Coordinates of C-alpha atoms in Angstrom, one line a residue:
M1 CA 20.7 -67.6 60.6
S2 CA 21.3 -71.2 59.3
K3 CA 22.6 -73.9 61.7
I4 CA 26.2 -75.0 61.6
K5 CA 26.4 -78.5 60.4
F6 CA 28.6 -81.0 62.3
S7 CA 29.8 -84.6 61.9
V8 CA 31.5 -86.6 64.6
L9 CA 34.6 -88.8 64.0
G10 CA 34.9 -91.4 66.7
F11 CA 31.6 -92.6 68.3
G12 CA 32.7 -93.8 71.8
R13 CA 31.5 -92.3 75.0
I14 CA 32.9 -88.8 74.3
G15 CA 31.9 -88.9 70.6
Q16 CA 28.4 -89.8 71.6
R17 CA 28.3 -86.9 74.0
H18 CA 29.5 -84.5 71.3
A19 CA 26.8 -85.9 68.9
K20 CA 24.0 -85.6 71.4
I21 CA 24.8 -82.0 72.3
I22 CA 25.2 -81.0 68.7
H23 CA 21.8 -82.5 68.0
E24 CA 20.1 -80.7 70.9
Y25 CA 21.7 -77.3 70.5
K26 CA 19.5 -74.9 68.6
D27 CA 22.2 -73.5 66.3
S28 CA 23.8 -76.8 65.2
E29 CA 22.8 -79.8 63.2
L30 CA 24.3 -83.3 63.4
I31 CA 24.9 -84.7 59.8
S32 CA 26.8 -87.9 60.4
V33 CA 28.9 -90.0 62.7
V34 CA 32.0 -92.1 61.8
D35 CA 33.5 -95.1 63.6
T36 CA 35.4 -98.1 62.4
D37 CA 33.3 -100.3 64.8
A38 CA 29.9 -100.7 63.1
V39 CA 28.4 -102.0 66.4
Q40 CA 29.5 -98.7 68.1
L41 CA 27.5 -96.8 65.6
E42 CA 24.3 -98.5 66.7
A43 CA 24.4 -96.4 69.9
A44 CA 22.9 -93.6 67.8
H45 CA 19.5 -95.3 68.0
S46 CA 19.5 -95.4 71.8
L47 CA 20.5 -91.7 71.8
N48 CA 17.5 -90.9 69.6
L49 CA 19.8 -89.8 66.8
N50 CA 19.4 -90.5 63.1
P51 CA 22.6 -89.3 61.4
E52 CA 24.3 -90.8 58.4
K53 CA 26.8 -93.5 59.5
Y54 CA 30.2 -94.2 58.1
T55 CA 32.7 -96.9 59.0
S56 CA 35.8 -95.1 57.7
I57 CA 37.0 -91.5 57.3
Q58 CA 37.6 -92.3 53.6
D59 CA 34.0 -93.2 53.1
F60 CA 32.9 -90.1 54.9
L61 CA 35.1 -87.8 52.7
I62 CA 33.8 -89.4 49.5
K63 CA 30.1 -89.2 50.4
D64 CA 29.8 -86.1 52.7
K65 CA 31.1 -83.7 50.0
L66 CA 31.5 -80.9 52.5
E67 CA 27.8 -81.0 53.5
S68 CA 29.2 -80.9 57.0
E69 CA 31.1 -77.7 57.9
V70 CA 32.8 -79.0 61.1
V71 CA 34.1 -82.4 62.1
N72 CA 34.5 -83.2 65.8
I73 CA 37.4 -85.6 66.4
A74 CA 36.8 -87.9 69.3
T75 CA 39.0 -90.8 68.4
P76 CA 41.9 -92.3 70.4
N77 CA 44.4 -89.6 71.2
G78 CA 47.1 -90.9 68.9
F79 CA 44.9 -90.3 65.8
H80 CA 43.9 -86.7 66.6
T81 CA 46.5 -84.8 64.7
D82 CA 46.6 -87.1 61.6
Y83 CA 42.8 -86.9 61.3
A84 CA 42.8 -83.1 61.9
I85 CA 45.3 -82.5 59.1
K86 CA 43.4 -84.8 56.7
L87 CA 40.1 -83.0 57.4
L88 CA 41.5 -79.5 57.3
E89 CA 43.0 -80.3 53.9
A90 CA 39.6 -81.6 52.7
G91 CA 38.0 -78.3 53.6
Y92 CA 36.5 -78.9 57.0
H93 CA 36.8 -77.0 60.2
V94 CA 37.7 -79.3 63.1
V95 CA 37.1 -79.6 66.8
I96 CA 39.8 -81.7 68.5
E97 CA 39.1 -83.5 71.7
K98 CA 41.7 -83.3 74.4
P99 CA 44.6 -83.8 74.1
M100 CA 45.2 -81.9 70.9
G101 CA 48.0 -84.5 70.1
L102 CA 50.7 -86.6 71.7
T103 CA 53.7 -84.6 70.4
L104 CA 54.4 -80.9 70.0
E105 CA 55.7 -81.7 66.5
S106 CA 52.4 -83.2 65.3
C107 CA 50.5 -80.3 66.8
E108 CA 52.7 -77.8 64.8
K109 CA 51.7 -79.6 61.6
V110 CA 48.1 -79.0 62.5
L111 CA 48.8 -75.3 63.0
S112 CA 50.6 -75.0 59.7
T113 CA 47.8 -76.9 57.8
M114 CA 45.2 -74.6 59.4
I115 CA 47.1 -71.6 58.2
E116 CA 47.5 -73.0 54.7
T117 CA 43.9 -74.0 54.3
G118 CA 42.2 -71.1 56.0
K119 CA 40.1 -73.4 58.1
Q120 CA 39.7 -73.2 61.8
A121 CA 40.7 -75.8 64.4
F122 CA 39.3 -75.7 67.9
V123 CA 40.7 -77.7 70.9
V124 CA 38.4 -79.0 73.7
K125 CA 39.5 -77.6 77.1
Q126 CA 36.2 -77.9 78.9
N127 CA 37.4 -77.1 82.4
R128 CA 37.9 -73.4 81.4
Y129 CA 34.1 -73.0 81.6
S130 CA 33.7 -74.1 85.2
P131 CA 32.9 -71.3 87.6
P132 CA 35.9 -71.9 89.9
S133 CA 38.2 -71.9 86.9
L134 CA 36.8 -68.6 85.7
W135 CA 37.2 -67.2 89.2
L136 CA 40.8 -68.4 89.5
K137 CA 41.7 -66.8 86.1
K138 CA 40.1 -63.5 87.2
V139 CA 41.8 -63.2 90.6
V140 CA 45.2 -64.0 89.1
S141 CA 44.9 -61.9 85.9
E142 CA 43.6 -58.9 87.9
N143 CA 46.5 -59.2 90.4
I144 CA 44.1 -59.6 93.3
L145 CA 46.5 -62.2 94.7
G146 CA 49.5 -60.0 94.1
D147 CA 52.7 -61.7 92.9
I148 CA 52.3 -65.4 92.5
L149 CA 54.8 -67.3 94.7
M150 CA 53.7 -70.9 94.7
V151 CA 51.2 -73.1 92.9
Q152 CA 50.4 -76.7 93.9
T153 CA 48.2 -78.9 91.7
N154 CA 47.0 -82.3 93.0
C155 CA 45.2 -84.8 90.8
Y156 CA 44.4 -88.1 92.5
W157 CA 42.1 -90.3 90.5
N158 CA 41.0 -93.9 90.0
R159 CA 41.7 -95.6 86.7
D160 CA 41.9 -99.3 87.4
Q161 CA 41.2 -102.4 85.4
R162 CA 37.5 -101.4 85.0
Y163 CA 38.7 -98.5 82.9
Y164 CA 41.5 -100.1 80.9
S165 CA 39.6 -103.3 80.1
T166 CA 36.9 -101.5 78.1
S167 CA 39.0 -100.7 75.1
D168 CA 42.2 -101.9 73.3
W169 CA 43.8 -98.4 73.0
R170 CA 43.7 -97.2 76.5
G171 CA 47.0 -97.7 78.3
T172 CA 49.0 -97.8 75.1
N173 CA 51.9 -95.5 74.4
D174 CA 51.1 -94.7 70.8
L175 CA 47.3 -94.1 71.1
D176 CA 46.7 -93.1 74.8
G177 CA 50.0 -91.4 75.6
G178 CA 49.9 -91.5 79.4
A179 CA 47.9 -90.2 82.3
L180 CA 48.9 -86.6 81.8
F181 CA 47.4 -86.7 78.3
T182 CA 44.2 -88.7 78.9
Q183 CA 43.3 -87.9 82.5
F184 CA 44.9 -84.7 83.5
S185 CA 45.5 -82.5 80.4
H186 CA 42.4 -80.4 81.4
F187 CA 44.1 -79.4 84.7
I188 CA 47.4 -78.8 83.0
D189 CA 45.5 -76.5 80.6
L190 CA 44.3 -74.6 83.6
L191 CA 47.9 -74.2 84.8
Y192 CA 49.0 -72.9 81.5
W193 CA 45.9 -70.7 81.0
V194 CA 46.1 -69.0 84.4
F195 CA 49.8 -69.0 85.2
G196 CA 51.6 -69.4 81.8
D197 CA 54.4 -71.6 80.6
I198 CA 57.1 -73.3 82.6
K199 CA 60.9 -73.9 82.7
N200 CA 63.5 -75.8 84.8
V201 CA 61.3 -78.9 85.1
R202 CA 62.2 -81.8 87.4
S203 CA 60.0 -84.9 87.7
V204 CA 59.7 -88.4 88.9
I205 CA 57.3 -90.7 87.0
K206 CA 56.3 -94.2 88.1
N207 CA 53.9 -97.1 87.2
F208 CA 52.9 -98.5 90.6
T209 CA 49.7 -100.4 90.0
H210 CA 49.4 -101.0 86.3
S211 CA 52.1 -103.5 85.7
D212 CA 50.3 -104.9 82.7
L213 CA 50.6 -101.6 80.9
E214 CA 54.1 -101.4 79.3
N215 CA 56.0 -98.1 79.4
F216 CA 53.0 -96.4 80.9
D217 CA 52.7 -94.1 83.9
D218 CA 50.1 -93.9 86.7
S219 CA 51.8 -91.6 89.2
G220 CA 54.3 -88.7 89.3
F221 CA 55.7 -85.6 90.9
A222 CA 56.8 -82.6 88.8
Q223 CA 58.4 -79.3 90.0
F224 CA 59.0 -76.3 87.8
E225 CA 59.2 -72.5 87.6
F226 CA 56.8 -70.3 85.8
L227 CA 58.2 -67.9 83.2
K228 CA 56.1 -65.1 84.8
G229 CA 57.6 -65.8 88.2
G230 CA 56.8 -68.2 91.1
I231 CA 57.3 -71.9 91.5
G232 CA 54.8 -74.8 90.9
C233 CA 54.3 -78.5 91.3
L234 CA 52.0 -81.1 89.9
N235 CA 51.3 -84.3 91.9
Y236 CA 49.2 -86.9 90.1
S237 CA 48.1 -90.5 90.3
T238 CA 45.5 -92.8 88.8
S239 CA 46.2 -95.4 91.4
C240 CA 43.6 -94.2 94.0
W241 CA 41.6 -97.2 95.1
D242 CA 38.0 -97.5 93.8
K243 CA 37.1 -93.9 93.1
N244 CA 38.6 -90.4 92.4
M245 CA 39.9 -88.6 95.5
E246 CA 40.8 -85.0 94.6
S247 CA 41.6 -82.5 91.9
S248 CA 42.9 -79.2 93.4
I249 CA 45.0 -76.1 92.8
T250 CA 46.4 -74.2 95.8
V251 CA 47.9 -70.8 95.2
V252 CA 50.0 -68.6 97.5
G253 CA 50.5 -65.0 96.5
T254 CA 51.8 -61.9 98.2
K255 CA 48.3 -60.6 98.9
G256 CA 46.6 -63.9 99.9
S257 CA 46.1 -67.6 99.3
L258 CA 43.4 -69.8 97.9
K259 CA 42.5 -73.4 97.2
V260 CA 40.1 -74.6 94.5
G261 CA 39.4 -78.3 95.2
G262 CA 36.9 -81.1 95.5
Q263 CA 36.9 -84.3 93.4
Y264 CA 36.7 -82.3 90.2
M265 CA 38.1 -78.9 91.1
N266 CA 34.5 -77.8 91.6
E267 CA 34.6 -75.6 94.7
I268 CA 36.5 -72.9 96.5
E269 CA 37.9 -74.7 99.6
Y270 CA 39.9 -71.8 101.0
C271 CA 40.1 -68.1 100.2
H272 CA 41.9 -65.5 102.4
I273 CA 43.0 -62.4 100.4
E274 CA 43.6 -58.9 101.5
N275 CA 40.6 -56.6 101.2
Y276 CA 38.7 -59.3 99.3
E277 CA 35.6 -61.4 100.2
K278 CA 35.1 -64.9 98.7
P279 CA 32.3 -64.8 96.1
D280 CA 29.3 -67.2 95.9
L281 CA 29.9 -69.0 92.6
P282 CA 27.3 -70.8 90.5
E283 CA 27.2 -74.5 90.8
T284 CA 29.8 -76.5 88.8
N285 CA 28.3 -79.0 86.4
P286 CA 28.5 -82.6 87.6
P287 CA 31.3 -84.8 86.3
N288 CA 31.1 -86.9 83.2
D289 CA 29.8 -90.2 84.4
Y290 CA 31.2 -93.4 82.9
G291 CA 29.7 -95.9 85.3
P292 CA 32.4 -97.2 87.6
Y293 CA 34.7 -94.2 87.0
K294 CA 34.1 -90.4 86.7
G295 CA 35.7 -87.7 84.5
S296 CA 36.0 -83.9 84.8
A297 CA 33.0 -81.5 84.7
A298 CA 30.5 -82.1 81.9
N299 CA 31.0 -78.8 80.0
H300 CA 30.9 -80.0 76.4
H301 CA 27.8 -78.0 75.6
Y302 CA 29.8 -74.8 76.2
V303 CA 32.4 -76.0 73.7
I304 CA 29.8 -76.6 71.0
E305 CA 28.2 -73.2 71.7
N306 CA 31.6 -71.5 71.4
V307 CA 32.4 -73.2 68.1
V308 CA 29.1 -72.2 66.6
N309 CA 29.5 -68.6 67.8
A310 CA 33.1 -68.4 66.6
L311 CA 32.2 -69.6 63.1
K312 CA 29.4 -67.1 63.0
G313 CA 31.8 -64.3 64.0
H314 CA 30.1 -63.6 67.3
E315 CA 33.1 -64.5 69.6
S316 CA 36.6 -65.9 69.5
A317 CA 37.6 -69.5 70.2
T318 CA 37.9 -70.3 73.9
T319 CA 40.9 -72.5 73.2
N320 CA 42.9 -72.0 70.0
V321 CA 45.5 -74.3 68.4
F322 CA 48.4 -72.4 69.8
E323 CA 47.2 -72.9 73.4
G324 CA 46.5 -76.5 72.6
M325 CA 50.0 -76.9 71.4
K326 CA 51.4 -75.2 74.5
V327 CA 49.6 -77.7 76.8
V328 CA 51.1 -80.6 74.8
G329 CA 54.5 -79.0 75.2
F330 CA 53.9 -78.6 78.9
I331 CA 53.2 -82.3 79.3
E332 CA 56.2 -83.2 77.1
K333 CA 58.5 -81.2 79.4
I334 CA 57.3 -83.2 82.4
Y335 CA 57.6 -86.6 80.7
R336 CA 61.0 -85.7 79.3
A337 CA 62.3 -84.7 82.7
G338 CA 61.0 -88.0 84.1
G339 CA 62.6 -90.1 81.5
F340 CA 59.4 -91.0 79.6
I341 CA 60.4 -89.1 76.5
K342 CA 64.0 -89.3 75.3

């Protein structure tokens, strides 16, 4: 069967990762890359890529003429939904990097456009592919833990001046959105995917160490109840000195308890469940490496494979637009309860 043809909109670190994986995967082909910074586009040479290059989405739409079937959106967060709508209306399928958007309202517009155009939109939620995440989903959905009583999520990372000084959009309200959108939406996606939606949210949100970032958060506590039962909390910070400390989920159920932890939620740290033996899981992929700081597990190759297989009718999308919207709504509830959204 023919290869699925992709273009990538936004050619920063994540866009370059998308492009390289598309180029290397046997069932996909990289057609072009788009970035408003012409210097950024030159990175294609160092990656041994030779796509068409465009410096605006308008130029791409005029010249591509639907040669590409899919456009991967890896721009600053605040542009995700506007570009998705424009591309869907032009006849392309889209892959939207996390977060899907910065408001539930903008995500709803993407959903309605997808329905109107008949094109597909995929949302990147790469942590779902990690072995500990798949295991956690299994033990909860198969009731191995019994009724869920309590879920604690801790995300303690480093994002200091080394991170925010590398671009003019990071740390801004309109294009970045906040730590829960840019750093921790993958982990909030796991909470939603495994345990469902939340209600009765209470939160405290602070900016302790990033005083140069106006109306921006770096730390917070959130407490909530799950609609399916049980209580939960999310504790997060990007103020850890020098490097990431921990990403973990601890679960207490009526039949046992567990903790998935490590710097990137990459290992089972505790498992004591009635009539159950902890499995030996495959190794989790290493984190995305951005020099002085690290990201979550490098699972983008699974994302591209899923998009290709879904468009060929071999499997369903791992993360659909509805789920992407629910994660944005989850984050909005936390920020609203903490006074960051009026």
